[in-house]
Coordinates of C-alpha atoms in Angstrom, one line a residue:
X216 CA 32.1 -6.8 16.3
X217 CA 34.1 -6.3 12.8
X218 CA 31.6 -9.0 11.3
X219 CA 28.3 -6.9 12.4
X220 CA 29.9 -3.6 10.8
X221 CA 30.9 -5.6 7.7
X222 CA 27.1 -7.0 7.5
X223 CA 25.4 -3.4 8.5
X224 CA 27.5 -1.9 5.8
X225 CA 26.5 -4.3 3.2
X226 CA 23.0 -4.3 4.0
X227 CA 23.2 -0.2 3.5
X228 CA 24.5 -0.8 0.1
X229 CA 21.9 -3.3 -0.8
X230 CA 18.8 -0.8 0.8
X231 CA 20.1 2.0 -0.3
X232 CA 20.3 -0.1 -4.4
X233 CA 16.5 -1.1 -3.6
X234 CA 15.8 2.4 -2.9
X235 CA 17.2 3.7 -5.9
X236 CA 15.0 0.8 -7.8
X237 CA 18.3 -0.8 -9.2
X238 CA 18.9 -4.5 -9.9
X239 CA 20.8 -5.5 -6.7
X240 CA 23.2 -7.7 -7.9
X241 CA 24.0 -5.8 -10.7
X242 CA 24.5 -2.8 -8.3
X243 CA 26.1 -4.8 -5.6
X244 CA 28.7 -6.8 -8.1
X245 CA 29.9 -3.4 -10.1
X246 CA 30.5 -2.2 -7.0
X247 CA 32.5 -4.5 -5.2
X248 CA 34.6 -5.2 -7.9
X249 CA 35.7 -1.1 -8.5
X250 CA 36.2 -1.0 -4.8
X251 CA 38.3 -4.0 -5.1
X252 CA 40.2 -3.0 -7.7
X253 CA 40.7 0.8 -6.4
X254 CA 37.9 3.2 -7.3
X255 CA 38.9 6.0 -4.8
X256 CA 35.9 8.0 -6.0
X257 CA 33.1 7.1 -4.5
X258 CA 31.2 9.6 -5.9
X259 CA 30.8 7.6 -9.3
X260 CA 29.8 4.3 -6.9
X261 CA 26.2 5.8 -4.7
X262 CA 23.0 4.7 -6.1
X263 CA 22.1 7.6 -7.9
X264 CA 25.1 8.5 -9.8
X265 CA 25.3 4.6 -10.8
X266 CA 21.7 4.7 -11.8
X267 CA 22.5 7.2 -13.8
X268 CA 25.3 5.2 -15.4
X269 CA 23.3 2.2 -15.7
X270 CA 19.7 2.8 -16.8
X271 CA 19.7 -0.6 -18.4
X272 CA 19.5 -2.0 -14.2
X273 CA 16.2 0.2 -13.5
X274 CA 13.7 -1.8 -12.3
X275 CA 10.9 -0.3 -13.9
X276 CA 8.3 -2.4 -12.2
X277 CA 9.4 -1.2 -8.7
X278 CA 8.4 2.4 -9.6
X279 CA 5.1 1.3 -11.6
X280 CA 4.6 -0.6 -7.7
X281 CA 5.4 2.9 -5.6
X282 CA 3.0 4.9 -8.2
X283 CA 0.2 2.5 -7.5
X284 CA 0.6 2.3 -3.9
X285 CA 0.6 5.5 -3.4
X286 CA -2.5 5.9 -6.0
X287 CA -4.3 3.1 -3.1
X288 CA -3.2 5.2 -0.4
X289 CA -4.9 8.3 -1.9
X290 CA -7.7 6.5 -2.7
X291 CA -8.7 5.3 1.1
X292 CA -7.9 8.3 2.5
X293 CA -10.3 9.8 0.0
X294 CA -13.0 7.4 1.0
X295 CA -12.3 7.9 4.6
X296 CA -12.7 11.6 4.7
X297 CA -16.3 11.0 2.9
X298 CA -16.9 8.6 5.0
X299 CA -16.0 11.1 8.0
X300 CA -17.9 13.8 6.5
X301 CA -20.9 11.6 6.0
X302 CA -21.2 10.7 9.5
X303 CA -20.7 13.9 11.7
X304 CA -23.7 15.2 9.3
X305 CA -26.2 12.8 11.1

């Protein structure tokens, strides 16, 4: 039972880094090693204060991907209204 709390816990860190659009092993190593070594504030170790830390482990690309899903989300929805529209008028 410890093992599956260890692995849930880890796998929270690591979603909550790909969230956040950081480099997960970046993310992941800084923070094991201040937790290892002491940090007792773990303020300074969630995703968004680290980001704001580390810009250089941004991944960029990640937001660039949200932007243009959500730009092809739009876009269908858009279409799908028309279409809608287009065929109660008949």
């Amino acid at each position: 039972m410890a093992s599956g709390e260890r692995a849930a816990n880890l796998l929270t860190i690591i979603g909550s880094a790909i969230r956040n659009d950081l480099d997960v092993r970046a993310y992941l190593d800084d923070v094991l090693r201040r937790a290892l070594a002491g940090e007792t504030d773990w303020s300074v170790l969630t995703p968004h204060a680290w980001k704001a830390e580390h810009p250089e482990s941004i991944r960029e690309y990640r937001q660039d991907e949200r932007r243009q899903a959500a730009d092809r989300k739009r876009t269908r929805r858009a279409r799908r209204r028309l279409l809608n529209k287009s065929t109660r008028r008949r």
